[in-house]
JSON list of C-alpha atoms and ligand atoms in Angstrom, two decimals:
[
{"chain": "A", "resi": 104, "resn": "MET", "atom": "CA", "xyz": [32.19, 138.71, 108.84]},
{"chain": "A", "resi": 105, "resn": "ARG", "atom": "CA", "xyz": [32.29, 141.66, 106.27]},
{"chain": "A", "resi": 106, "resn": "ILE", "atom": "CA", "xyz": [29.77, 141.09, 103.48]},
{"chain": "A", "resi": 107, "resn": "VAL", "atom": "CA", "xyz": [30.41, 143.04, 100.08]},
{"chain": "A", "resi": 108, "resn": "VAL", "atom": "CA", "xyz": [28.00, 142.91, 97.40]},
{"chain": "A", "resi": 109, "resn": "ALA", "atom": "CA", "xyz": [29.14, 143.55, 93.93]},
{"chain": "A", "resi": 110, "resn": "ARG", "atom": "CA", "xyz": [27.20, 144.47, 90.90]},
{"chain": "A", "resi": 111, "resn": "ASP", "atom": "CA", "xyz": [28.11, 141.44, 88.70]},
{"chain": "A", "resi": 112, "resn": "TYR", "atom": "CA", "xyz": [30.37, 138.94, 88.32]},
{"chain": "A", "resi": 113, "resn": "LEU", "atom": "CA", "xyz": [33.03, 141.12, 86.79]},
{"chain": "A", "resi": 114, "resn": "GLU", "atom": "CA", "xyz": [33.07, 143.53, 89.82]},
{"chain": "A", "resi": 115, "resn": "LEU", "atom": "CA", "xyz": [33.13, 140.64, 92.06]},
{"chain": "A", "resi": 116, "resn": "SER", "atom": "CA", "xyz": [36.17, 139.50, 90.51]},
{"chain": "A", "resi": 117, "resn": "LYS", "atom": "CA", "xyz": [38.01, 142.86, 90.52]},
{"chain": "A", "resi": 118, "resn": "LYS", "atom": "CA", "xyz": [37.16, 143.41, 94.16]},
{"chain": "A", "resi": 119, "resn": "ALA", "atom": "CA", "xyz": [38.47, 140.04, 95.13]},
{"chain": "A", "resi": 120, "resn": "ALA", "atom": "CA", "xyz": [41.79, 140.49, 92.86]},
{"chain": "A", "resi": 121, "resn": "ASN", "atom": "CA", "xyz": [42.07, 143.89, 94.50]},
{"chain": "A", "resi": 122, "resn": "MET", "atom": "CA", "xyz": [42.02, 142.56, 97.95]},
{"chain": "A", "resi": 123, "resn": "LEU", "atom": "CA", "xyz": [44.39, 139.87, 96.99]},
{"chain": "A", "resi": 124, "resn": "ALA", "atom": "CA", "xyz": [46.72, 142.42, 95.41]},
{"chain": "A", "resi": 125, "resn": "SER", "atom": "CA", "xyz": [46.78, 144.55, 98.26]},
{"chain": "A", "resi": 126, "resn": "GLN", "atom": "CA", "xyz": [47.60, 141.61, 100.56]},
{"chain": "A", "resi": 127, "resn": "ILE", "atom": "CA", "xyz": [50.61, 141.04, 97.99]},
{"chain": "A", "resi": 128, "resn": "ILE", "atom": "CA", "xyz": [51.60, 144.76, 98.24]},
{"chain": "A", "resi": 129, "resn": "LEU", "atom": "CA", "xyz": [51.50, 144.90, 102.08]},
{"chain": "A", "resi": 130, "resn": "LYS", "atom": "CA", "xyz": [53.32, 141.68, 102.36]},
{"chain": "A", "resi": 131, "resn": "PRO", "atom": "CA", "xyz": [55.15, 140.56, 99.05]},
{"chain": "A", "resi": 132, "resn": "ASN", "atom": "CA", "xyz": [56.22, 137.19, 100.52]},
{"chain": "A", "resi": 133, "resn": "SER", "atom": "CA", "xyz": [52.59, 136.39, 101.54]},
{"chain": "A", "resi": 134, "resn": "VAL", "atom": "CA", "xyz": [51.54, 132.90, 101.75]},
{"chain": "A", "resi": 135, "resn": "LEU", "atom": "CA", "xyz": [48.29, 132.66, 99.79]},
{"chain": "A", "resi": 136, "resn": "GLY", "atom": "CA", "xyz": [45.67, 129.80, 99.85]},
{"chain": "A", "resi": 137, "resn": "LEU", "atom": "CA", "xyz": [44.24, 129.31, 96.44]},
{"chain": "A", "resi": 138, "resn": "ALA", "atom": "CA", "xyz": [40.83, 127.67, 95.31]},
{"chain": "A", "resi": 139, "resn": "THR", "atom": "CA", "xyz": [39.42, 126.06, 92.03]},
{"chain": "A", "resi": 140, "resn": "GLY", "atom": "CA", "xyz": [36.07, 126.06, 90.47]},
{"chain": "A", "resi": 141, "resn": "ALA", "atom": "CA", "xyz": [34.46, 128.22, 88.20]},
{"chain": "A", "resi": 142, "resn": "THR", "atom": "CA", "xyz": [33.99, 131.00, 90.81]},
{"chain": "A", "resi": 143, "resn": "PRO", "atom": "CA", "xyz": [37.73, 132.30, 91.08]},
{"chain": "A", "resi": 144, "resn": "ILE", "atom": "CA", "xyz": [38.42, 132.34, 87.26]},
{"chain": "A", "resi": 145, "resn": "GLY", "atom": "CA", "xyz": [37.62, 135.91, 86.98]},
{"chain": "A", "resi": 146, "resn": "THR", "atom": "CA", "xyz": [39.77, 136.92, 89.94]},
{"chain": "A", "resi": 147, "resn": "TYR", "atom": "CA", "xyz": [42.73, 134.83, 88.37]},
{"chain": "A", "resi": 148, "resn": "SER", "atom": "CA", "xyz": [42.34, 136.85, 85.27]},
{"chain": "A", "resi": 149, "resn": "GLU", "atom": "CA", "xyz": [42.27, 140.13, 87.14]},
{"chain": "A", "resi": 150, "resn": "LEU", "atom": "CA", "xyz": [45.19, 139.03, 89.24]},
{"chain": "A", "resi": 151, "resn": "VAL", "atom": "CA", "xyz": [47.27, 138.36, 85.89]},
{"chain": "A", "resi": 152, "resn": "ARG", "atom": "CA", "xyz": [46.28, 141.84, 84.69]},
{"chain": "A", "resi": 153, "resn": "LEU", "atom": "CA", "xyz": [47.52, 143.38, 87.70]},
{"chain": "A", "resi": 154, "resn": "TYR", "atom": "CA", "xyz": [50.83, 141.48, 87.31]},
{"chain": "A", "resi": 155, "resn": "LYS", "atom": "CA", "xyz": [51.07, 142.05, 83.52]},
{"chain": "A", "resi": 156, "resn": "GLU", "atom": "CA", "xyz": [50.58, 146.08, 84.51]},
{"chain": "A", "resi": 157, "resn": "GLU", "atom": "CA", "xyz": [53.30, 145.69, 87.10]},
{"chain": "A", "resi": 158, "resn": "THR", "atom": "CA", "xyz": [51.09, 146.51, 89.98]},
{"chain": "A", "resi": 159, "resn": "ILE", "atom": "CA", "xyz": [51.91, 143.29, 91.90]},
{"chain": "A", "resi": 160, "resn": "SER", "atom": "CA", "xyz": [54.64, 140.82, 91.75]},
{"chain": "A", "resi": 161, "resn": "PHE", "atom": "CA", "xyz": [54.42, 136.95, 92.77]},
{"chain": "A", "resi": 162, "resn": "CYS", "atom": "CA", "xyz": [58.22, 136.49, 92.50]},
{"chain": "A", "resi": 163, "resn": "ASP", "atom": "CA", "xyz": [58.07, 135.70, 96.62]},
{"chain": "A", "resi": 164, "resn": "ILE", "atom": "CA", "xyz": [54.60, 134.73, 96.95]},
{"chain": "A", "resi": 165, "resn": "ILE", "atom": "CA", "xyz": [53.97, 131.19, 98.04]},
{"chain": "A", "resi": 166, "resn": "THR", "atom": "CA", "xyz": [50.83, 129.19, 97.24]},
{"chain": "A", "resi": 167, "resn": "PHE", "atom": "CA", "xyz": [48.89, 126.43, 98.73]},
{"chain": "A", "resi": 168, "resn": "ASN", "atom": "CA", "xyz": [45.84, 125.05, 97.04]},
{"chain": "A", "resi": 169, "resn": "LEU", "atom": "CA", "xyz": [42.78, 123.70, 98.87]},
{"chain": "A", "resi": 170, "resn": "ASP", "atom": "CA", "xyz": [42.41, 120.37, 97.23]},
{"chain": "A", "resi": 171, "resn": "GLU", "atom": "CA", "xyz": [43.04, 117.94, 94.34]},
{"chain": "A", "resi": 172, "resn": "TYR", "atom": "CA", "xyz": [41.20, 115.00, 93.15]},
{"chain": "A", "resi": 173, "resn": "TYR", "atom": "CA", "xyz": [42.52, 111.80, 94.21]},
{"chain": "A", "resi": 174, "resn": "GLY", "atom": "CA", "xyz": [44.01, 109.53, 91.44]},
{"chain": "A", "resi": 175, "resn": "LEU", "atom": "CA", "xyz": [44.57, 112.36, 88.85]},
{"chain": "A", "resi": 176, "resn": "ASP", "atom": "CA", "xyz": [47.99, 113.31, 87.67]},
{"chain": "A", "resi": 177, "resn": "VAL", "atom": "CA", "xyz": [49.14, 116.90, 87.29]},
{"chain": "A", "resi": 178, "resn": "ASP", "atom": "CA", "xyz": [49.14, 116.58, 83.53]},
{"chain": "A", "resi": 179, "resn": "ASN", "atom": "CA", "xyz": [45.41, 115.28, 83.68]},
{"chain": "A", "resi": 180, "resn": "LYS", "atom": "CA", "xyz": [43.32, 118.41, 82.16]},
{"chain": "A", "resi": 181, "resn": "GLN", "atom": "CA", "xyz": [40.85, 117.93, 84.79]},
{"chain": "A", "resi": 182, "resn": "SER", "atom": "CA", "xyz": [43.35, 118.23, 87.81]},
{"chain": "A", "resi": 183, "resn": "TYR", "atom": "CA", "xyz": [43.46, 121.23, 89.90]},
{"chain": "A", "resi": 184, "resn": "SER", "atom": "CA", "xyz": [47.24, 121.46, 89.04]},
{"chain": "A", "resi": 185, "resn": "TYR", "atom": "CA", "xyz": [46.34, 121.78, 85.49]},
{"chain": "A", "resi": 186, "resn": "PHE", "atom": "CA", "xyz": [43.62, 124.19, 86.44]},
{"chain": "A", "resi": 187, "resn": "MET", "atom": "CA", "xyz": [45.84, 126.54, 88.26]},
{"chain": "A", "resi": 188, "resn": "LYS", "atom": "CA", "xyz": [48.43, 126.49, 85.58]},
{"chain": "A", "resi": 189, "resn": "GLU", "atom": "CA", "xyz": [46.02, 127.31, 82.76]},
{"chain": "A", "resi": 190, "resn": "HIS", "atom": "CA", "xyz": [44.30, 129.99, 84.98]},
{"chain": "A", "resi": 191, "resn": "LEU", "atom": "CA", "xyz": [47.19, 131.68, 86.69]},
{"chain": "A", "resi": 192, "resn": "PHE", "atom": "CA", "xyz": [50.83, 130.19, 87.22]},
{"chain": "A", "resi": 193, "resn": "HIS", "atom": "CA", "xyz": [51.48, 130.02, 83.75]},
{"chain": "A", "resi": 194, "resn": "HIS", "atom": "CA", "xyz": [50.89, 133.85, 83.42]},
{"chain": "A", "resi": 195, "resn": "ILE", "atom": "CA", "xyz": [52.53, 135.11, 86.32]},
{"chain": "A", "resi": 196, "resn": "ASN", "atom": "CA", "xyz": [56.19, 135.36, 87.90]},
{"chain": "A", "resi": 197, "resn": "ILE", "atom": "CA", "xyz": [55.75, 132.79, 90.56]},
{"chain": "A", "resi": 198, "resn": "LYS", "atom": "CA", "xyz": [58.52, 130.29, 91.37]},
{"chain": "A", "resi": 199, "resn": "LYS", "atom": "CA", "xyz": [57.72, 126.86, 90.77]},
{"chain": "A", "resi": 200, "resn": "GLU", "atom": "CA", "xyz": [59.09, 125.68, 94.30]},
{"chain": "A", "resi": 201, "resn": "ASN", "atom": "CA", "xyz": [56.59, 128.08, 95.84]},
{"chain": "A", "resi": 202, "resn": "ILE", "atom": "CA", "xyz": [53.34, 126.47, 94.47]},
{"chain": "A", "resi": 203, "resn": "HIS", "atom": "CA", "xyz": [51.91, 123.77, 96.65]},
{"chain": "A", "resi": 204, "resn": "ILE", "atom": "CA", "xyz": [49.20, 121.45, 95.49]},
{"chain": "A", "resi": 205, "resn": "PRO", "atom": "CA", "xyz": [48.22, 118.11, 97.16]},
{"chain": "A", "resi": 206, "resn": "ASN", "atom": "CA", "xyz": [49.52, 115.32, 95.22]},
{"chain": "A", "resi": 207, "resn": "GLY", "atom": "CA", "xyz": [46.56, 113.05, 94.03]},
{"chain": "A", "resi": 208, "resn": "LYS", "atom": "CA", "xyz": [48.68, 110.38, 93.13]},
{"chain": "A", "resi": 209, "resn": "ALA", "atom": "CA", "xyz": [50.64, 109.90, 96.21]},
{"chain": "A", "resi": 210, "resn": "GLN", "atom": "CA", "xyz": [51.12, 106.37, 97.09]},
{"chain": "A", "resi": 211, "resn": "ASP", "atom": "CA", "xyz": [50.67, 107.07, 100.82]},
{"chain": "A", "resi": 212, "resn": "ILE", "atom": "CA", "xyz": [48.18, 109.44, 101.30]},
{"chain": "A", "resi": 213, "resn": "PHE", "atom": "CA", "xyz": [48.57, 109.65, 105.04]},
{"chain": "A", "resi": 214, "resn": "LEU", "atom": "CA", "xyz": [51.89, 110.83, 104.83]},
{"chain": "A", "resi": 215, "resn": "GLU", "atom": "CA", "xyz": [50.93, 112.99, 101.79]},
{"chain": "A", "resi": 216, "resn": "CYS", "atom": "CA", "xyz": [48.52, 114.66, 103.98]},
{"chain": "A", "resi": 217, "resn": "LYS", "atom": "CA", "xyz": [50.96, 115.12, 106.87]},
{"chain": "A", "resi": 218, "resn": "ARG", "atom": "CA", "xyz": [53.58, 116.50, 104.43]},
{"chain": "A", "resi": 219, "resn": "TYR", "atom": "CA", "xyz": [51.13, 119.31, 103.25]},
{"chain": "A", "resi": 220, "resn": "GLU", "atom": "CA", "xyz": [50.19, 120.27, 106.71]},
{"chain": "A", "resi": 221, "resn": "ALA", "atom": "CA", "xyz": [53.85, 120.55, 107.52]},
{"chain": "A", "resi": 222, "resn": "ALA", "atom": "CA", "xyz": [54.71, 122.34, 104.57]},
{"chain": "A", "resi": 223, "resn": "ILE", "atom": "CA", "xyz": [52.07, 125.21, 105.45]},
{"chain": "A", "resi": 224, "resn": "LYS", "atom": "CA", "xyz": [53.36, 125.47, 108.94]},
{"chain": "A", "resi": 225, "resn": "ASP", "atom": "CA", "xyz": [56.96, 125.50, 107.56]},
{"chain": "A", "resi": 226, "resn": "ALA", "atom": "CA", "xyz": [55.81, 128.56, 105.35]},
{"chain": "A", "resi": 227, "resn": "GLY", "atom": "CA", "xyz": [54.48, 130.42, 108.24]},
{"chain": "A", "resi": 228, "resn": "GLY", "atom": "CA", "xyz": [50.96, 129.60, 107.70]},
{"chain": "A", "resi": 229, "resn": "ILE", "atom": "CA", "xyz": [48.29, 131.12, 105.37]},
{"chain": "A", "resi": 230, "resn": "ASP", "atom": "CA", "xyz": [47.91, 134.72, 105.29]},
{"chain": "A", "resi": 231, "resn": "MET", "atom": "CA", "xyz": [45.06, 135.01, 103.21]},
{"chain": "A", "resi": 232, "resn": "GLN", "atom": "CA", "xyz": [42.80, 131.99, 102.00]},
{"chain": "A", "resi": 233, "resn": "LEU", "atom": "CA", "xyz": [40.48, 132.21, 98.86]},
{"chain": "A", "resi": 234, "resn": "LEU", "atom": "CA", "xyz": [37.46, 130.08, 99.10]},
{"chain": "A", "resi": 235, "resn": "GLY", "atom": "CA", "xyz": [34.39, 129.29, 96.86]},
{"chain": "A", "resi": 236, "resn": "ILE", "atom": "CA", "xyz": [31.35, 127.59, 98.66]},
{"chain": "A", "resi": 237, "resn": "GLY", "atom": "CA", "xyz": [29.59, 124.33, 97.00]},
{"chain": "A", "resi": 238, "resn": "ARG", "atom": "CA", "xyz": [25.75, 124.34, 96.70]},
{"chain": "A", "resi": 239, "resn": "ASN", "atom": "CA", "xyz": [25.92, 122.00, 99.59]},
{"chain": "A", "resi": 240, "resn": "GLY", "atom": "CA", "xyz": [27.72, 124.52, 101.45]},
{"chain": "A", "resi": 241, "resn": "HIS", "atom": "CA", "xyz": [31.17, 122.73, 101.38]},
{"chain": "A", "resi": 242, "resn": "ILE", "atom": "CA", "xyz": [34.41, 124.74, 101.70]},
{"chain": "A", "resi": 243, "resn": "GLY", "atom": "CA", "xyz": [37.46, 123.18, 99.95]},
{"chain": "A", "resi": 244, "resn": "PHE", "atom": "CA", "xyz": [36.07, 119.40, 99.92]},
{"chain": "A", "resi": 245, "resn": "ASN", "atom": "CA", "xyz": [34.95, 119.58, 102.88]},
{"chain": "A", "resi": 246, "resn": "GLU", "atom": "CA", "xyz": [31.55, 117.90, 102.62]},
{"chain": "A", "resi": 247, "resn": "PRO", "atom": "CA", "xyz": [28.30, 118.08, 104.78]},
{"chain": "A", "resi": 248, "resn": "ASP", "atom": "CA", "xyz": [28.93, 116.07, 108.15]},
{"chain": "A", "resi": 249, "resn": "VAL", "atom": "CA", "xyz": [32.64, 117.21, 108.03]},
{"chain": "A", "resi": 250, "resn": "LYS", "atom": "CA", "xyz": [34.82, 116.88, 111.42]},
{"chain": "A", "resi": 251, "resn": "PHE", "atom": "CA", "xyz": [35.76, 120.52, 112.12]},
{"chain": "A", "resi": 252, "resn": "GLU", "atom": "CA", "xyz": [38.83, 119.31, 113.75]},
{"chain": "A", "resi": 253, "resn": "ALA", "atom": "CA", "xyz": [40.07, 117.77, 110.58]},
{"chain": "A", "resi": 254, "resn": "MET", "atom": "CA", "xyz": [43.34, 118.95, 109.04]},
{"chain": "A", "resi": 255, "resn": "THR", "atom": "CA", "xyz": [44.16, 117.84, 105.49]},
{"chain": "A", "resi": 256, "resn": "HIS", "atom": "CA", "xyz": [42.70, 114.55, 104.48]},
{"chain": "A", "resi": 257, "resn": "LEU", "atom": "CA", "xyz": [41.35, 112.24, 101.89]},
{"chain": "A", "resi": 258, "resn": "VAL", "atom": "CA", "xyz": [37.71, 112.88, 101.34]},
{"chain": "A", "resi": 259, "resn": "THR", "atom": "CA", "xyz": [34.76, 111.17, 99.76]},
{"chain": "A", "resi": 260, "resn": "LEU", "atom": "CA", "xyz": [32.90, 113.52, 97.54]},
{"chain": "A", "resi": 261, "resn": "ASP", "atom": "CA", "xyz": [29.13, 114.08, 98.04]},
{"chain": "A", "resi": 262, "resn": "GLU", "atom": "CA", "xyz": [26.75, 113.14, 95.37]},
{"chain": "A", "resi": 263, "resn": "ASP", "atom": "CA", "xyz": [25.88, 116.77, 95.02]},
{"chain": "A", "resi": 264, "resn": "THR", "atom": "CA", "xyz": [29.48, 118.01, 94.39]},
{"chain": "A", "resi": 265, "resn": "ILE", "atom": "CA", "xyz": [29.81, 115.15, 91.86]},
{"chain": "A", "resi": 266, "resn": "GLY", "atom": "CA", "xyz": [26.75, 116.28, 89.78]},
{"chain": "A", "resi": 267, "resn": "ALA", "atom": "CA", "xyz": [27.95, 119.93, 90.14]},
{"chain": "A", "resi": 268, "resn": "ASN", "atom": "CA", "xyz": [31.46, 119.16, 89.10]},
{"chain": "A", "resi": 269, "resn": "SER", "atom": "CA", "xyz": [30.36, 117.02, 86.35]},
{"chain": "A", "resi": 270, "resn": "ARG", "atom": "CA", "xyz": [30.09, 120.20, 84.10]},
{"chain": "A", "resi": 271, "resn": "PHE", "atom": "CA", "xyz": [34.12, 119.99, 83.83]},
{"chain": "A", "resi": 272, "resn": "PHE", "atom": "CA", "xyz": [34.09, 116.28, 82.99]},
{"chain": "A", "resi": 273, "resn": "LYS", "atom": "CA", "xyz": [32.73, 114.51, 79.75]},
{"chain": "A", "resi": 274, "resn": "ASP", "atom": "CA", "xyz": [30.16, 112.73, 81.93]},
{"chain": "A", "resi": 275, "resn": "LYS", "atom": "CA", "xyz": [29.36, 112.18, 85.51]},
{"chain": "A", "resi": 276, "resn": "GLU", "atom": "CA", "xyz": [31.04, 108.74, 85.65]},
{"chain": "A", "resi": 277, "resn": "GLN", "atom": "CA", "xyz": [34.37, 110.48, 84.86]},
{"chain": "A", "resi": 278, "resn": "VAL", "atom": "CA", "xyz": [34.34, 112.69, 88.17]},
{"chain": "A", "resi": 279, "resn": "PRO", "atom": "CA", "xyz": [36.74, 111.09, 90.72]},
{"chain": "A", "resi": 280, "resn": "ARG", "atom": "CA", "xyz": [35.16, 109.95, 93.74]},
{"chain": "A", "resi": 281, "resn": "GLN", "atom": "CA", "xyz": [37.63, 111.14, 96.20]},
{"chain": "A", "resi": 282, "resn": "ALA", "atom": "CA", "xyz": [39.71, 114.15, 96.77]},
{"chain": "A", "resi": 283, "resn": "ILE", "atom": "CA", "xyz": [42.55, 115.35, 99.00]},
{"chain": "A", "resi": 284, "resn": "SER", "atom": "CA", "xyz": [41.53, 118.48, 100.87]},
{"chain": "A", "resi": 285, "resn": "MET", "atom": "CA", "xyz": [42.64, 120.88, 103.69]},
{"chain": "A", "resi": 286, "resn": "GLY", "atom": "CA", "xyz": [40.46, 120.45, 106.55]},
{"chain": "A", "resi": 287, "resn": "ILE", "atom": "CA", "xyz": [38.23, 122.64, 108.44]},
{"chain": "A", "resi": 288, "resn": "LYS", "atom": "CA", "xyz": [40.95, 123.26, 110.97]},
{"chain": "A", "resi": 289, "resn": "THR", "atom": "CA", "xyz": [43.63, 123.98, 108.09]},
{"chain": "A", "resi": 290, "resn": "ILE", "atom": "CA", "xyz": [41.29, 126.69, 106.70]},
{"chain": "A", "resi": 291, "resn": "MET", "atom": "CA", "xyz": [40.35, 128.18, 110.06]},
{"chain": "A", "resi": 292, "resn": "HIS", "atom": "CA", "xyz": [44.02, 128.55, 111.01]},
{"chain": "A", "resi": 293, "resn": "SER", "atom": "CA", "xyz": [44.30, 131.09, 108.01]},
{"chain": "A", "resi": 294, "resn": "ARG", "atom": "CA", "xyz": [44.94, 134.68, 109.23]},
{"chain": "A", "resi": 295, "resn": "LYS", "atom": "CA", "xyz": [42.27, 136.15, 106.77]},
{"chain": "A", "resi": 296, "resn": "ILE", "atom": "CA", "xyz": [39.74, 134.45, 104.54]},
{"chain": "A", "resi": 297, "resn": "LEU", "atom": "CA", "xyz": [38.04, 135.72, 101.52]},
{"chain": "A", "resi": 298, "resn": "LEU", "atom": "CA", "xyz": [35.16, 133.76, 100.20]},
{"chain": "A", "resi": 299, "resn": "LEU", "atom": "CA", "xyz": [33.52, 134.62, 96.73]},
{"chain": "A", "resi": 300, "resn": "ALA", "atom": "CA", "xyz": [29.95, 133.47, 95.44]},
{"chain": "A", "resi": 301, "resn": "ASN", "atom": "CA", "xyz": [28.09, 134.25, 92.40]},
{"chain": "A", "resi": 302, "resn": "GLY", "atom": "CA", "xyz": [24.79, 132.99, 91.10]},
{"chain": "A", "resi": 303, "resn": "ILE", "atom": "CA", "xyz": [21.29, 132.41, 92.32]},
{"chain": "A", "resi": 304, "resn": "GLU", "atom": "CA", "xyz": [22.09, 128.52, 93.04]},
{"chain": "A", "resi": 305, "resn": "LYS", "atom": "CA", "xyz": [24.25, 129.86, 95.82]},
{"chain": "A", "resi": 306, "resn": "ALA", "atom": "CA", "xyz": [21.89, 132.31, 97.54]},
{"chain": "A", "resi": 307, "resn": "ASP", "atom": "CA", "xyz": [20.07, 129.76, 100.09]},
{"chain": "A", "resi": 308, "resn": "MET", "atom": "CA", "xyz": [23.48, 128.54, 101.30]},
{"chain": "A", "resi": 309, "resn": "ILE", "atom": "CA", "xyz": [25.06, 132.12, 101.72]},
{"chain": "A", "resi": 310, "resn": "TYR", "atom": "CA", "xyz": [22.05, 133.14, 103.77]},
{"chain": "A", "resi": 311, "resn": "GLU", "atom": "CA", "xyz": [22.37, 129.93, 105.99]},
{"chain": "A", "resi": 312, "resn": "MET", "atom": "CA", "xyz": [26.30, 130.27, 106.07]},
{"chain": "A", "resi": 313, "resn": "ILE", "atom": "CA", "xyz": [25.79, 133.85, 107.61]},
{"chain": "A", "resi": 314, "resn": "ASN", "atom": "CA", "xyz": [22.65, 133.50, 109.47]},
{"chain": "A", "resi": 315, "resn": "GLY", "atom": "CA", "xyz": [22.18, 129.80, 110.28]},
{"chain": "A", "resi": 316, "resn": "LYS", "atom": "CA", "xyz": [23.27, 127.69, 113.05]},
{"chain": "A", "resi": 317, "resn": "ILE", "atom": "CA", "xyz": [27.06, 126.66, 113.28]},
{"chain": "A", "resi": 318, "resn": "THR", "atom": "CA", "xyz": [26.87, 122.93, 112.08]},
{"chain": "A", "resi": 319, "resn": "PRO", "atom": "CA", "xyz": [28.92, 120.51, 110.30]},
{"chain": "A", "resi": 320, "resn": "GLU", "atom": "CA", "xyz": [25.87, 119.64, 108.02]},
{"chain": "A", "resi": 321, "resn": "LEU", "atom": "CA", "xyz": [26.81, 123.27, 106.45]},
{"chain": "A", "resi": 322, "resn": "PRO", "atom": "CA", "xyz": [30.57, 123.15, 106.66]},
{"chain": "A", "resi": 323, "resn": "ALA", "atom": "CA", "xyz": [30.87, 126.95, 105.60]},
{"chain": "A", "resi": 324, "resn": "SER", "atom": "CA", "xyz": [28.79, 127.95, 108.72]},
{"chain": "A", "resi": 325, "resn": "VAL", "atom": "CA", "xyz": [32.24, 127.43, 110.90]},
{"chain": "A", "resi": 326, "resn": "LEU", "atom": "CA", "xyz": [33.27, 130.58, 109.12]},
{"chain": "A", "resi": 327, "resn": "GLN", "atom": "CA", "xyz": [31.06, 132.52, 111.82]},
{"chain": "A", "resi": 328, "resn": "LEU", "atom": "CA", "xyz": [33.84, 131.55, 114.26]},
{"chain": "A", "resi": 329, "resn": "HIS", "atom": "CA", "xyz": [36.59, 133.29, 112.38]},
{"chain": "A", "resi": 330, "resn": "PRO", "atom": "CA", "xyz": [37.70, 136.76, 113.23]},
{"chain": "A", "resi": 331, "resn": "ASP", "atom": "CA", "xyz": [38.64, 137.84, 109.60]},
{"chain": "A", "resi": 332, "resn": "VAL", "atom": "CA", "xyz": [36.33, 136.89, 107.01]},
{"chain": "A", "resi": 333, "resn": "THR", "atom": "CA", "xyz": [35.29, 139.06, 103.85]},
{"chain": "A", "resi": 334, "resn": "VAL", "atom": "CA", "xyz": [32.47, 137.63, 101.86]},
{"chain": "A", "resi": 335, "resn": "ILE", "atom": "CA", "xyz": [32.05, 138.94, 98.31]},
{"chain": "A", "resi": 336, "resn": "LEU", "atom": "CA", "xyz": [28.83, 138.19, 96.37]},
{"chain": "A", "resi": 337, "resn": "ASP", "atom": "CA", "xyz": [27.19, 139.13, 93.31]},
{"chain": "A", "resi": 338, "resn": "GLY", "atom": "CA", "xyz": [23.64, 140.36, 93.57]},
{"chain": "A", "resi": 339, "resn": "ASN", "atom": "CA", "xyz": [22.29, 136.77, 92.99]},
{"chain": "A", "resi": 340, "resn": "ALA", "atom": "CA", "xyz": [24.18, 135.27, 95.57]},
{"chain": "A", "resi": 341, "resn": "ALA", "atom": "CA", "xyz": [23.09, 137.96, 98.04]},
{"chain": "A", "resi": 342, "resn": "SER", "atom": "CA", "xyz": [19.66, 137.84, 97.08]},
{"chain": "A", "resi": 343, "resn": "ALA", "atom": "CA", "xyz": [18.20, 135.77, 100.12]},
{"chain": "A", "resi": 344, "resn": "LEU", "atom": "CA", "xyz": [20.07, 138.11, 102.50]},
{"chain": "A", "resi": 345, "resn": "LYS", "atom": "CA", "xyz": [17.32, 140.65, 101.95]},
{"chain": "A", "resi": 346, "resn": "ILE", "atom": "CA", "xyz": [18.95, 143.57, 103.22]},
{"chain": "A", "resi": 347, "resn": "TYR", "atom": "CA", "xyz": [20.68, 144.42, 100.27]},
{"chain": "A", "resi": 348, "resn": "GLU", "atom": "CA", "xyz": [19.05, 145.85, 97.16]},
{"chain": "A", "resi": 349, "resn": "ILE", "atom": "CA", "xyz": [20.03, 143.90, 93.93]},
{"chain": "A", "resi": 350, "resn": "PRO", "atom": "CA", "xyz": [21.88, 146.57, 91.93]},
{"chain": "B", "resi": 885, "resn": "LIG", "atom": "P1", "xyz": [32.33, 126.59, 91.81]},
{"chain": "B", "resi": 885, "resn": "LIG", "atom": "O1", "xyz": [32.63, 125.84, 93.01]},
{"chain": "B", "resi": 885, "resn": "LIG", "atom": "O2", "xyz": [33.04, 127.92, 92.09]},
{"chain": "B", "resi": 885, "resn": "LIG", "atom": "O3", "xyz": [32.43, 125.98, 90.58]},
{"chain": "B", "resi": 885, "resn": "LIG", "atom": "O4", "xyz": [30.70, 127.02, 91.86]},
{"chain": "B", "resi": 885, "resn": "LIG", "atom": "C1", "xyz": [32.67, 126.20, 94.18]},
{"chain": "B", "resi": 885, "resn": "LIG", "atom": "C2", "xyz": [33.04, 125.07, 95.15]},
{"chain": "B", "resi": 885, "resn": "LIG", "atom": "O5", "xyz": [32.56, 124.00, 94.87]},
{"chain": "B", "resi": 885, "resn": "LIG", "atom": "O6", "xyz": [33.69, 125.34, 96.32]}
]
């Protein structure tokens, strides 16, 4: 696992965007795994900037998002589909047919999960997967006590996640209780993983993810077993690691 500590959120976002940009430059038809949440917003705006200055093009890029709330329509402002359009897809030259996000309104969830896994396989697998980490150690919506062997599946959100995500909704009651998420196995099959974390509330989880035991109670700990993980942190998220001076 490579650990990179950035001065602040802006520098973290620039470093993450540069890593994604170099993946795109080296392989213009890369398959990217994308994440939502507050953490990657700065990375997406840097990617948009790099696209606008013609450093990168998304014309042959294929994307798969990690997850989507169950029951939310693509036009719902709280859906991850909407989030991705707002922060990235509307501002770049990606082809609509190359964008993949689980369908939160699918009639048959089991089939939808199977379809999603098959689409990832047909695309040749994920070259680089972007991840955030929840305060409870989740990646995607793989909550504590996850089954490491799970592929894309319907998950019930943890109380902590519902609380954390309520900041994006009018109130906690409006946060969906379920979501469709890539499983740990799906994530572990990605060739490269780029995990981002900023803020002091992530510091303990980051310490445990890197130094703790590998356990389904802390889903992100499984990344210790992946051969190509880069973790980019701001000084606060890195503060429990101690070996780093906070810049
Ligand atoms: P955040 O969420 O980026 O909004 O902190 C991360 C996550 O839950 O994976």
